[in-house]
GROMACS .gro file of C-alpha atoms in nm:
model
  209
    1UNK     CA    1   0.000   0.000   0.000
    2UNK     CA    2   0.143   0.336  -0.102
    3UNK     CA    3   0.127   0.602   0.166
    4UNK     CA    4   0.097   0.974   0.107
    5UNK     CA    5   0.122   1.280   0.329
    6UNK     CA    6  -0.222   1.420   0.273
    7UNK     CA    7  -0.387   1.639   0.527
    8UNK     CA    8  -0.731   1.750   0.564
    9UNK     CA    9  -0.720   1.964   0.856
   10UNK     CA   10  -1.052   2.044   0.957
   11UNK     CA   11  -0.861   2.253   1.176
   12UNK     CA   12  -1.127   2.306   1.416
   13UNK     CA   13  -1.141   2.322   1.768
   14UNK     CA   14  -1.410   2.427   2.000
   15UNK     CA   15  -1.414   2.616   2.322
   16UNK     CA   16  -1.432   2.466   2.662
   17UNK     CA   17  -1.733   2.472   2.877
   18UNK     CA   18  -1.863   2.477   3.228
   19UNK     CA   19  -2.155   2.238   3.231
   20UNK     CA   20  -2.190   1.940   3.461
   21UNK     CA   21  -2.358   1.667   3.257
   22UNK     CA   22  -2.153   1.349   3.226
   23UNK     CA   23  -1.993   1.279   2.891
   24UNK     CA   24  -1.743   1.039   2.742
   25UNK     CA   25  -1.441   1.123   2.534
   26UNK     CA   26  -1.450   1.067   2.162
   27UNK     CA   27  -1.235   0.786   2.038
   28UNK     CA   28  -0.899   0.903   1.913
   29UNK     CA   29  -0.844   0.909   1.538
   30UNK     CA   30  -0.593   0.626   1.568
   31UNK     CA   31  -0.841   0.409   1.757
   32UNK     CA   32  -1.105   0.430   1.484
   33UNK     CA   33  -0.870   0.426   1.184
   34UNK     CA   34  -0.937   0.060   1.107
   35UNK     CA   35  -1.311   0.123   1.080
   36UNK     CA   36  -1.317   0.400   0.820
   37UNK     CA   37  -1.401   0.401   0.451
   38UNK     CA   38  -1.135   0.554   0.221
   39UNK     CA   39  -1.227   0.866   0.022
   40UNK     CA   40  -1.186   0.831  -0.354
   41UNK     CA   41  -0.925   1.041  -0.536
   42UNK     CA   42  -1.061   1.200  -0.854
   43UNK     CA   43  -0.773   1.305  -1.076
   44UNK     CA   44  -0.545   1.477  -0.827
   45UNK     CA   45  -0.818   1.598  -0.594
   46UNK     CA   46  -0.988   1.465  -0.283
   47UNK     CA   47  -1.317   1.635  -0.205
   48UNK     CA   48  -1.385   1.651   0.168
   49UNK     CA   49  -1.737   1.675   0.309
   50UNK     CA   50  -1.924   1.569   0.625
   51UNK     CA   51  -2.017   1.250   0.438
   52UNK     CA   52  -1.657   1.129   0.432
   53UNK     CA   53  -1.480   1.329   0.703
   54UNK     CA   54  -1.539   1.381   1.074
   55UNK     CA   55  -1.415   1.665   1.294
   56UNK     CA   56  -1.458   1.622   1.669
   57UNK     CA   57  -1.327   1.802   1.975
   58UNK     CA   58  -1.304   1.743   2.348
   59UNK     CA   59  -1.268   2.011   2.615
   60UNK     CA   60  -1.211   1.958   2.986
   61UNK     CA   61  -1.220   2.139   3.319
   62UNK     CA   62  -0.909   2.207   3.525
   63UNK     CA   63  -0.852   2.014   3.847
   64UNK     CA   64  -0.947   1.668   3.969
   65UNK     CA   65  -1.279   1.648   3.780
   66UNK     CA   66  -1.210   1.718   3.412
   67UNK     CA   67  -1.573   1.649   3.308
   68UNK     CA   68  -1.487   1.607   2.938
   69UNK     CA   69  -1.727   1.751   2.682
   70UNK     CA   70  -1.732   1.647   2.319
   71UNK     CA   71  -1.871   1.794   2.001
   72UNK     CA   72  -1.794   1.869   1.639
   73UNK     CA   73  -1.903   2.044   1.321
   74UNK     CA   74  -2.174   1.920   1.087
   75UNK     CA   75  -2.110   2.139   0.782
   76UNK     CA   76  -1.780   2.208   0.606
   77UNK     CA   77  -1.614   2.184   0.265
   78UNK     CA   78  -1.257   2.106   0.176
   79UNK     CA   79  -1.018   1.990  -0.094
   80UNK     CA   80  -0.682   1.816  -0.079
   81UNK     CA   81  -0.468   1.832  -0.394
   82UNK     CA   82  -0.203   1.568  -0.460
   83UNK     CA   83   0.042   1.511  -0.745
   84UNK     CA   84   0.086   1.197  -0.955
   85UNK     CA   85   0.322   1.052  -0.695
   86UNK     CA   86   0.064   1.089  -0.421
   87UNK     CA   87   0.234   1.387  -0.259
   88UNK     CA   88   0.021   1.661  -0.110
   89UNK     CA   89   0.023   1.989  -0.302
   90UNK     CA   90  -0.232   2.195  -0.111
   91UNK     CA   91  -0.524   2.179   0.131
   92UNK     CA   92  -0.805   2.427   0.181
   93UNK     CA   93  -1.092   2.402   0.426
   94UNK     CA   94  -1.389   2.614   0.526
   95UNK     CA   95  -1.613   2.532   0.822
   96UNK     CA   96  -1.960   2.658   0.899
   97UNK     CA   97  -1.931   2.737   1.269
   98UNK     CA   98  -2.310   2.762   1.300
   99UNK     CA   99  -2.317   2.383   1.246
  100UNK     CA  100  -2.138   2.320   1.577
  101UNK     CA  101  -2.296   2.035   1.775
  102UNK     CA  102  -2.253   1.882   2.121
  103UNK     CA  103  -2.443   1.625   2.323
  104UNK     CA  104  -2.633   1.892   2.516
  105UNK     CA  105  -2.855   2.168   2.367
  106UNK     CA  106  -2.767   2.423   2.637
  107UNK     CA  107  -2.397   2.361   2.585
  108UNK     CA  108  -2.433   2.393   2.209
  109UNK     CA  109  -2.610   2.726   2.247
  110UNK     CA  110  -2.342   2.853   2.487
  111UNK     CA  111  -2.058   2.758   2.252
  112UNK     CA  112  -2.229   2.943   1.968
  113UNK     CA  113  -2.261   3.256   2.182
  114UNK     CA  114  -2.013   3.549   2.201
  115UNK     CA  115  -1.843   3.372   2.496
  116UNK     CA  116  -1.694   3.126   2.248
  117UNK     CA  117  -1.750   3.104   1.871
  118UNK     CA  118  -1.980   3.405   1.833
  119UNK     CA  119  -2.125   3.239   1.525
  120UNK     CA  120  -2.351   3.530   1.429
  121UNK     CA  121  -2.049   3.755   1.390
  122UNK     CA  122  -1.805   3.489   1.267
  123UNK     CA  123  -2.002   3.217   1.084
  124UNK     CA  124  -1.694   3.075   0.911
  125UNK     CA  125  -1.356   2.936   1.011
  126UNK     CA  126  -1.091   2.829   0.762
  127UNK     CA  127  -0.760   2.654   0.712
  128UNK     CA  128  -0.518   2.681   0.419
  129UNK     CA  129  -0.197   2.483   0.410
  130UNK     CA  130   0.136   2.642   0.327
  131UNK     CA  131   0.367   2.339   0.347
  132UNK     CA  132   0.384   1.967   0.425
  133UNK     CA  133   0.688   1.800   0.582
  134UNK     CA  134   0.674   1.430   0.497
  135UNK     CA  135   0.812   1.159   0.722
  136UNK     CA  136   0.805   0.780   0.710
  137UNK     CA  137   0.514   0.537   0.735
  138UNK     CA  138   0.264   0.790   0.603
  139UNK     CA  139   0.334   1.041   0.878
  140UNK     CA  140   0.367   1.413   0.806
  141UNK     CA  141   0.341   1.756   0.964
  142UNK     CA  142   0.114   2.001   0.787
  143UNK     CA  143   0.171   2.373   0.838
  144UNK     CA  144  -0.094   2.626   0.747
  145UNK     CA  145  -0.297   2.933   0.837
  146UNK     CA  146  -0.600   2.877   1.057
  147UNK     CA  147  -0.853   3.157   1.087
  148UNK     CA  148  -1.105   3.159   1.372
  149UNK     CA  149  -1.302   3.455   1.503
  150UNK     CA  150  -1.089   3.751   1.390
  151UNK     CA  151  -0.755   3.577   1.449
  152UNK     CA  152  -0.533   3.416   1.185
  153UNK     CA  153  -0.245   3.203   1.313
  154UNK     CA  154   0.001   2.953   1.175
  155UNK     CA  155  -0.048   2.605   1.317
  156UNK     CA  156   0.133   2.273   1.270
  157UNK     CA  157  -0.066   1.951   1.267
  158UNK     CA  158   0.067   1.592   1.279
  159UNK     CA  159  -0.115   1.353   1.046
  160UNK     CA  160  -0.100   0.989   0.939
  161UNK     CA  161  -0.230   0.909   0.592
  162UNK     CA  162  -0.253   0.618   0.351
  163UNK     CA  163  -0.383   0.564   0.001
  164UNK     CA  164  -0.495   0.245  -0.169
  165UNK     CA  165  -0.692   0.168  -0.485
  166UNK     CA  166  -1.002   0.246  -0.278
  167UNK     CA  167  -0.883   0.597  -0.189
  168UNK     CA  168  -0.741   0.809   0.093
  169UNK     CA  169  -0.765   0.785   0.470
  170UNK     CA  170  -0.621   1.030   0.721
  171UNK     CA  171  -0.609   1.043   1.099
  172UNK     CA  172  -0.492   1.325   1.322
  173UNK     CA  173  -0.503   1.382   1.699
  174UNK     CA  174  -0.371   1.713   1.828
  175UNK     CA  175  -0.439   2.002   2.066
  176UNK     CA  176  -0.491   2.374   2.021
  177UNK     CA  177  -0.482   2.655   2.276
  178UNK     CA  178  -0.820   2.826   2.246
  179UNK     CA  179  -0.693   3.146   2.411
  180UNK     CA  180  -0.462   3.212   2.116
  181UNK     CA  181  -0.775   3.273   1.910
  182UNK     CA  182  -0.943   3.502   2.159
  183UNK     CA  183  -1.148   3.244   2.353
  184UNK     CA  184  -1.064   3.341   2.708
  185UNK     CA  185  -1.399   3.264   2.874
  186UNK     CA  186  -1.365   3.048   3.186
  187UNK     CA  187  -0.986   3.061   3.212
  188UNK     CA  188  -0.868   2.895   3.532
  189UNK     CA  189  -1.180   2.680   3.551
  190UNK     CA  190  -1.160   2.510   3.213
  191UNK     CA  191  -0.849   2.405   3.026
  192UNK     CA  192  -0.701   2.632   2.762
  193UNK     CA  193  -0.612   2.328   2.550
  194UNK     CA  194  -0.875   2.160   2.336
  195UNK     CA  195  -0.819   1.810   2.195
  196UNK     CA  196  -0.913   1.750   1.832
  197UNK     CA  197  -0.968   1.431   1.637
  198UNK     CA  198  -0.984   1.456   1.256
  199UNK     CA  199  -1.065   1.155   1.041
  200UNK     CA  200  -1.085   1.141   0.662
  201UNK     CA  201  -1.268   0.822   0.581
  202UNK     CA  202  -1.566   0.854   0.809
  203UNK     CA  203  -1.641   0.586   1.069
  204UNK     CA  204  -1.973   0.407   1.044
  205UNK     CA  205  -2.121   0.613   1.327
  206UNK     CA  206  -2.020   0.962   1.443
  207UNK     CA  207  -2.216   1.129   1.725
  208UNK     CA  208  -2.409   1.430   1.606
  209UNK     CA  209  -2.373   1.350   1.238
   0.00000   0.00000   0.00000
C-alpha cells in the first residue's frame, strides 16, 4: 500500500465549557482508523465533506474532575490536492461554525454565543496549508494558516495518511490553545487546551452527524 502525506485539517477546535452533565471522550483518530471508509481520489483531488470526514473536539475542566465535553461540526467543505506521486500539493478548508454540535442543547447554544465562537459575527472558520513536511510510514506535519473569530495564526498539525486503490484515509489527533484565538472565557476553571480528532474516511457512526 502506497502512503501519502495528505492532510485534511478540519482545523477546528471548540471552546471549553462549564456544564456538569456526564460525557465520554471521543475515540482518538488512531483508535477508529481501522473502521473507516477511504475517500476516492478524482484526478489529483480529494473532495472533503461531512459525508466522508469527521471533525470532533473534546474540552475539559481544570482540576481533579475534568468532566470532558465532546462535540464537532456538521457542515464544512474542503479539498486536498495531490500530485501523480501521491504527494500533497495543497489543502483548503472552510467550516460553517453555526453547524457546531454537542451532546447537550444548552452547551451547544453557549458555545455558539459570544463567549466562544460568536457564530452570528463569525459564521466561518478556515484553514489553508502552506507546506507539508513528509516523514516515514505515512506520517507528516502540515503547516498552514488557521482563521477563527478575527484571528489568523500559523499552526502545525501531525497527520498519518494512507492511500490504496479504494482511496485516501487520514487520521490526526492534536491540541490547540483556544486562548490564542481570543477564547478566554472560563480561564482557570476550564483548560485552555482543546483536543481535536480529525478523520478522513468517516467511521460508520459519528455522534451528532
